Coordinates of N, CA, C and O in Angstrom, one line a residue:
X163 N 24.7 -9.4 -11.8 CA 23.4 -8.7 -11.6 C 22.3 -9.8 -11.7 O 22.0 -10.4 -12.7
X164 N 21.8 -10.0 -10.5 CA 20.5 -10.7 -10.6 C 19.2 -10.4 -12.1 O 19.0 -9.3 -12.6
X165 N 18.6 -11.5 -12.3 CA 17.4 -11.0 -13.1 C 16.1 -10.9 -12.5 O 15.5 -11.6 -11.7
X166 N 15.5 -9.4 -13.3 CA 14.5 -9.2 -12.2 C 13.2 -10.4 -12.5 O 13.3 -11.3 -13.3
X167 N 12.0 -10.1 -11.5 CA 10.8 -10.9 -11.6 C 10.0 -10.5 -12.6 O 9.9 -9.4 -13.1
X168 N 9.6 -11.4 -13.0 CA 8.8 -10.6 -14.2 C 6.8 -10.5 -13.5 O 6.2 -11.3 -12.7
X169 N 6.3 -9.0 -14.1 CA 5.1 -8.8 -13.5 C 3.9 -10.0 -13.9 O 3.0 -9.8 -14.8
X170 N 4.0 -11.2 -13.3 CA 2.5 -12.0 -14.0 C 1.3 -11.4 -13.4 O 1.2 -10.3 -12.9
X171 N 0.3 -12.5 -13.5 CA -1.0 -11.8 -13.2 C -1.2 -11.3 -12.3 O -1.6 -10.2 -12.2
X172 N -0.8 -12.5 -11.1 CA -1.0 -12.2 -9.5 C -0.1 -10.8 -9.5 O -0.6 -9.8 -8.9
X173 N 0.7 -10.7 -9.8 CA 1.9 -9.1 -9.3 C 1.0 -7.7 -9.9 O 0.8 -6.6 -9.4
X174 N 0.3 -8.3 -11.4 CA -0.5 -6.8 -12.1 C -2.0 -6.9 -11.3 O -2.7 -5.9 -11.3
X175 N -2.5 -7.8 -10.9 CA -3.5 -7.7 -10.1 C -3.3 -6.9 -8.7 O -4.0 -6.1 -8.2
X176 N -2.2 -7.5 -8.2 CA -2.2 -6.7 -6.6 C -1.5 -5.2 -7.2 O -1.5 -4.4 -6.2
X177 N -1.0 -4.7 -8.0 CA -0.4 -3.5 -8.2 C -2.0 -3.0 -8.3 O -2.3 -2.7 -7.2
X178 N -2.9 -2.8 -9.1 CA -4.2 -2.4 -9.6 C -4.7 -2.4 -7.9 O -5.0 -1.4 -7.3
X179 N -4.7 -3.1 -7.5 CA -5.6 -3.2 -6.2 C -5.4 -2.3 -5.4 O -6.2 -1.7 -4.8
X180 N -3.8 -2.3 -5.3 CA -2.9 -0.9 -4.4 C -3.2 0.3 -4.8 O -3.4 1.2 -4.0
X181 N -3.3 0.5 -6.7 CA -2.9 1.5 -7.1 C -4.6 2.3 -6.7 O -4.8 3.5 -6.7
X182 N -5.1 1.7 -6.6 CA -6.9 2.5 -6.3 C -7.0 2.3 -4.5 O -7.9 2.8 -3.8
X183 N -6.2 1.7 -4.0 CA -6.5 1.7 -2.6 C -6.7 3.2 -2.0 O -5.7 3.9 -2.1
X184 N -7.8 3.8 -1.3 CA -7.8 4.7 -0.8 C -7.1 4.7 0.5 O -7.7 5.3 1.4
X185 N -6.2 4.1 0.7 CA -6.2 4.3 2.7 C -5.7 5.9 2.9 O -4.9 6.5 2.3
X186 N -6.3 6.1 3.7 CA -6.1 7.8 3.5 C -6.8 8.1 5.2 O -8.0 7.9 5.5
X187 N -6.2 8.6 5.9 CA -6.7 9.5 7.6 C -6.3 10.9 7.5 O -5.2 11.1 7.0
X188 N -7.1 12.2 7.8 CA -6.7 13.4 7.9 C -5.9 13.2 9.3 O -5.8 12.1 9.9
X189 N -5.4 14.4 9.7 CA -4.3 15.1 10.7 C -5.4 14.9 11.9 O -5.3 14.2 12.9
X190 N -6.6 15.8 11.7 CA -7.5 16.2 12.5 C -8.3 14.8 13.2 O -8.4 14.6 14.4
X191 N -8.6 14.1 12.3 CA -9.4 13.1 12.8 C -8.5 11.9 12.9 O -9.2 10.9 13.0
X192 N -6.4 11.3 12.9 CA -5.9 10.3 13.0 C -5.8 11.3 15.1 O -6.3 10.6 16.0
X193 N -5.3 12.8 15.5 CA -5.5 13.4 16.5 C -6.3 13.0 17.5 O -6.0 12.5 18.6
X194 N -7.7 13.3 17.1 CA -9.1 12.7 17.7 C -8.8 11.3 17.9 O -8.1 11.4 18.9
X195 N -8.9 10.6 17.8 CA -8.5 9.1 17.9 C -7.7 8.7 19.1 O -7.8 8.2 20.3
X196 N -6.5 9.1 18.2 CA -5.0 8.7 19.0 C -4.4 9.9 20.0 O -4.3 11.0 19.5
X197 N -4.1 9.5 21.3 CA -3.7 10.9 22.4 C -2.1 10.5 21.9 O -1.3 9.7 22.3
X198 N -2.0 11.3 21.0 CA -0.7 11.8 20.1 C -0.6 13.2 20.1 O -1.6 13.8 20.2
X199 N 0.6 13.7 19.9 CA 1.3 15.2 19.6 C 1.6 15.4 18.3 O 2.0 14.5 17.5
X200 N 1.5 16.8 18.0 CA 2.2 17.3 17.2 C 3.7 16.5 16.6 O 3.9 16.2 15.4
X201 N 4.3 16.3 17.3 CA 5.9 15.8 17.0 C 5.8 14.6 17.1 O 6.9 14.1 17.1
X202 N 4.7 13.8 17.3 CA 4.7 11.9 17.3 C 4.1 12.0 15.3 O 4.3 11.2 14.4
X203 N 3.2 13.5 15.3 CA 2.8 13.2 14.6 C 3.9 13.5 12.9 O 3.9 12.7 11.9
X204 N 4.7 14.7 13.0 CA 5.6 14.6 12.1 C 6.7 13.5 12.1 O 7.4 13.2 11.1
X205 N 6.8 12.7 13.5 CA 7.7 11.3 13.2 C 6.8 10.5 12.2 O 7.5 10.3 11.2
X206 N 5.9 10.2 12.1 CA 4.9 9.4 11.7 C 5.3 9.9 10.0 O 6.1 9.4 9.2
X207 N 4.7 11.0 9.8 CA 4.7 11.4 8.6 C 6.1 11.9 8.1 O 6.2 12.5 7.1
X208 N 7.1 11.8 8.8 CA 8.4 12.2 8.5 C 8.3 13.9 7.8 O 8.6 14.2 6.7
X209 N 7.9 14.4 8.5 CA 7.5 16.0 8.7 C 8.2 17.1 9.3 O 9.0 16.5 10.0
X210 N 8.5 18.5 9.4 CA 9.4 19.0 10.4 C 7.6 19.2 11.0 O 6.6 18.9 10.3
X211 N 7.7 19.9 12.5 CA 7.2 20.2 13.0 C 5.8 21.1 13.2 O 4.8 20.9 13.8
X212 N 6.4 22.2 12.3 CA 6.0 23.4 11.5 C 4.7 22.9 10.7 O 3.5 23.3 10.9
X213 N 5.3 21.9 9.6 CA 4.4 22.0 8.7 C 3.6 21.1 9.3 O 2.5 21.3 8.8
X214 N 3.5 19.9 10.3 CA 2.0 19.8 11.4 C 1.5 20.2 11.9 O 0.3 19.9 12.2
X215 N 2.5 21.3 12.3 CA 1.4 22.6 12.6 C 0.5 23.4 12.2 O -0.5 24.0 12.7
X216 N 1.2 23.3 10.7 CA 0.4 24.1 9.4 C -0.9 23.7 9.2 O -1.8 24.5 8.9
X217 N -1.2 21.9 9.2 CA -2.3 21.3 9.4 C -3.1 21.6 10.1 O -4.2 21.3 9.8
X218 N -2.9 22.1 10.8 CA -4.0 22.2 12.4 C -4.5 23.9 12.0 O -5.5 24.3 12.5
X219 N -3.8 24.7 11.2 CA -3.9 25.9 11.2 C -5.2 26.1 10.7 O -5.8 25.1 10.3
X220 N -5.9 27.6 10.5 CA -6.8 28.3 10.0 C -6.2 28.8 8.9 O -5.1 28.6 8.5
X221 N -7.3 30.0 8.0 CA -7.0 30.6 7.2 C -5.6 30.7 6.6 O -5.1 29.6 6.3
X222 N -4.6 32.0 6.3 CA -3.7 32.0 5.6 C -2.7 30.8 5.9 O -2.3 30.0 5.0
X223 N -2.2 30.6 7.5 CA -1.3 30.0 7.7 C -1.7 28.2 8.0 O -0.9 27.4 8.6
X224 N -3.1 27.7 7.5 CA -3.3 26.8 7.2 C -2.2 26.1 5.7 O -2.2 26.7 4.6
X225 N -1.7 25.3 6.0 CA -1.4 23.9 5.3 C -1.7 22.2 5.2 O -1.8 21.4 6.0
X226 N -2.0 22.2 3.4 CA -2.8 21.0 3.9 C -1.7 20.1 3.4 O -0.8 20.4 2.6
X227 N -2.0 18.5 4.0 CA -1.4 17.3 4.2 C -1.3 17.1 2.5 O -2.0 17.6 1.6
X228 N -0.3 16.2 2.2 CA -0.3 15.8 0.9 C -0.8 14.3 0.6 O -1.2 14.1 1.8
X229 N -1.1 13.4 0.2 CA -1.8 12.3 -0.2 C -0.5 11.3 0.6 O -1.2 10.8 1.5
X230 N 0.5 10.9 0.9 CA 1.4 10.3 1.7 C 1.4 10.7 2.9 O 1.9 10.0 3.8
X231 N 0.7 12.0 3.1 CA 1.3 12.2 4.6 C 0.0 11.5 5.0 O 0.2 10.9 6.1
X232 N -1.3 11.3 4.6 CA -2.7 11.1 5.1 C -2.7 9.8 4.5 O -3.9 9.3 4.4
X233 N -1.6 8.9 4.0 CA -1.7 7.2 3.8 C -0.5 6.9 5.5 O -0.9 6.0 6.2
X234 N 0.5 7.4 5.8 CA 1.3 7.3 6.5 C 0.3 7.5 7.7 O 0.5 6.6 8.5
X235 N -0.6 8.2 8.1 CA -1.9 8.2 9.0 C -2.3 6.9 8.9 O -2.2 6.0 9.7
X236 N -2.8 6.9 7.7 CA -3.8 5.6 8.1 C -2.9 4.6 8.2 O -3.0 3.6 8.9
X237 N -2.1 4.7 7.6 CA -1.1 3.1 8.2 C -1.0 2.9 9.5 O -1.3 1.9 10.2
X238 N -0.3 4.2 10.0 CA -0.2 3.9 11.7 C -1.5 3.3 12.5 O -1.4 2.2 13.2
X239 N -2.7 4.0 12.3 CA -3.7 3.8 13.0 C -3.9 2.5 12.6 O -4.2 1.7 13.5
X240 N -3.8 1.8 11.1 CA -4.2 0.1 10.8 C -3.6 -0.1 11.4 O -4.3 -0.3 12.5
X241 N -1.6 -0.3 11.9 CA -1.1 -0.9 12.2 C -0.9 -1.1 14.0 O -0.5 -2.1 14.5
X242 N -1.3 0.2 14.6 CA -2.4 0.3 16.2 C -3.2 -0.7 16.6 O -3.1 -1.4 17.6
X243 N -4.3 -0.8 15.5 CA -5.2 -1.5 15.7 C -5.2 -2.6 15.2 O -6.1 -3.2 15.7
X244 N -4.6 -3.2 14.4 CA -4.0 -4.4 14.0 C -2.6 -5.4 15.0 O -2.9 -6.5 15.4
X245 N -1.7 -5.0 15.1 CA -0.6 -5.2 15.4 C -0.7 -6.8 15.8 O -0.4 -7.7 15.1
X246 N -1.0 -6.8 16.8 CA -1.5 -8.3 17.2 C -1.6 -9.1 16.7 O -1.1 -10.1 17.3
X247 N -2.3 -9.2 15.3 CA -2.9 -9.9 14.3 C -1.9 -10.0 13.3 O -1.8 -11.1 12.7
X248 N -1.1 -9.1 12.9 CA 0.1 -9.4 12.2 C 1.1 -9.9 12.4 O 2.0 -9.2 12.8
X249 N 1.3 -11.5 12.1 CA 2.5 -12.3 12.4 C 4.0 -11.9 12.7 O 4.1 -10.9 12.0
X250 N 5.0 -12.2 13.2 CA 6.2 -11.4 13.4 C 6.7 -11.6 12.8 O 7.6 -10.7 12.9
X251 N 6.8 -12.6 11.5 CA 7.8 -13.4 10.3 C 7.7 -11.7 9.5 O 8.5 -10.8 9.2
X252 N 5.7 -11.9 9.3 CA 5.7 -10.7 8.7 C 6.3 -9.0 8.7 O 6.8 -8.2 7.9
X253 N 6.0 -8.9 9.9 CA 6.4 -7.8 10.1 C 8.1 -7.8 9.8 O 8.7 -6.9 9.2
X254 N 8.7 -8.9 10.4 CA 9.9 -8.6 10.2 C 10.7 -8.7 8.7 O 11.8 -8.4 8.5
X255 N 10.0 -9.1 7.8 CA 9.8 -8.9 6.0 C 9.6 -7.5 5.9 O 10.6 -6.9 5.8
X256 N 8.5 -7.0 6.0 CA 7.7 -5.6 6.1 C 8.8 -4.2 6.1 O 9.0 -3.2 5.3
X257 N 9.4 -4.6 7.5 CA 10.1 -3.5 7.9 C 11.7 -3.8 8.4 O 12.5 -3.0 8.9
X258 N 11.9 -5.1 8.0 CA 13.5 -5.3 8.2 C 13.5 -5.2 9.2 O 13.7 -4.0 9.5
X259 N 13.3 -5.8 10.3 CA 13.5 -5.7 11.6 C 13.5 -7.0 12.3 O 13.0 -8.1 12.0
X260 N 14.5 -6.4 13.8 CA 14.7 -7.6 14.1 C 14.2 -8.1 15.5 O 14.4 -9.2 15.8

């Protein structure tokens, strides 16, 4: 078994910095923006359908987003508008990919 890292300053500094980071997009206004669907948008937020739908709703059959599904928004939209700018070494660290 490997031994883990231990948290020094730099690791408890950027945890603090994450842990207050607001990145946060509603349903309504990542929509407005991006000419996206319903079902691009539960891939995104790994959602069924339904409950993106529930987003968009009124009164009773309104449901609201939970704090991941409206960080998983704003990530996409940073990473939209970013993409370019983010090295490929990186991305391929990021997301394992090849």
């Amino acid at each position: 078994m490997s031994k883990q890292k231990p948290l020094r300053y730099r690791e408890r500094k950027l945890l603090r910095v994450y842990a207050h980071c607001e990145l946060s997009m509603t349903p309504q206004a990542f929509y407005g923006k991006w000419d996206v669907n319903y079902e691009q948008i539960a891939e995104i937020c790994h959602r069924s359908l339904s409950t993106v739908r529930g987003w968009f709703q009124q009164g009773e059959y309104y449901r609201s987003p939970n704090s991941s599904d409206l960080r998983h928004l704003a990530m996409m939209d940073f990473i939209w508008q970013e993409f370019e700018a983010i090295p490929d070494e990186l991305w391929q660290k990021l997301c394992n990919s090849d």
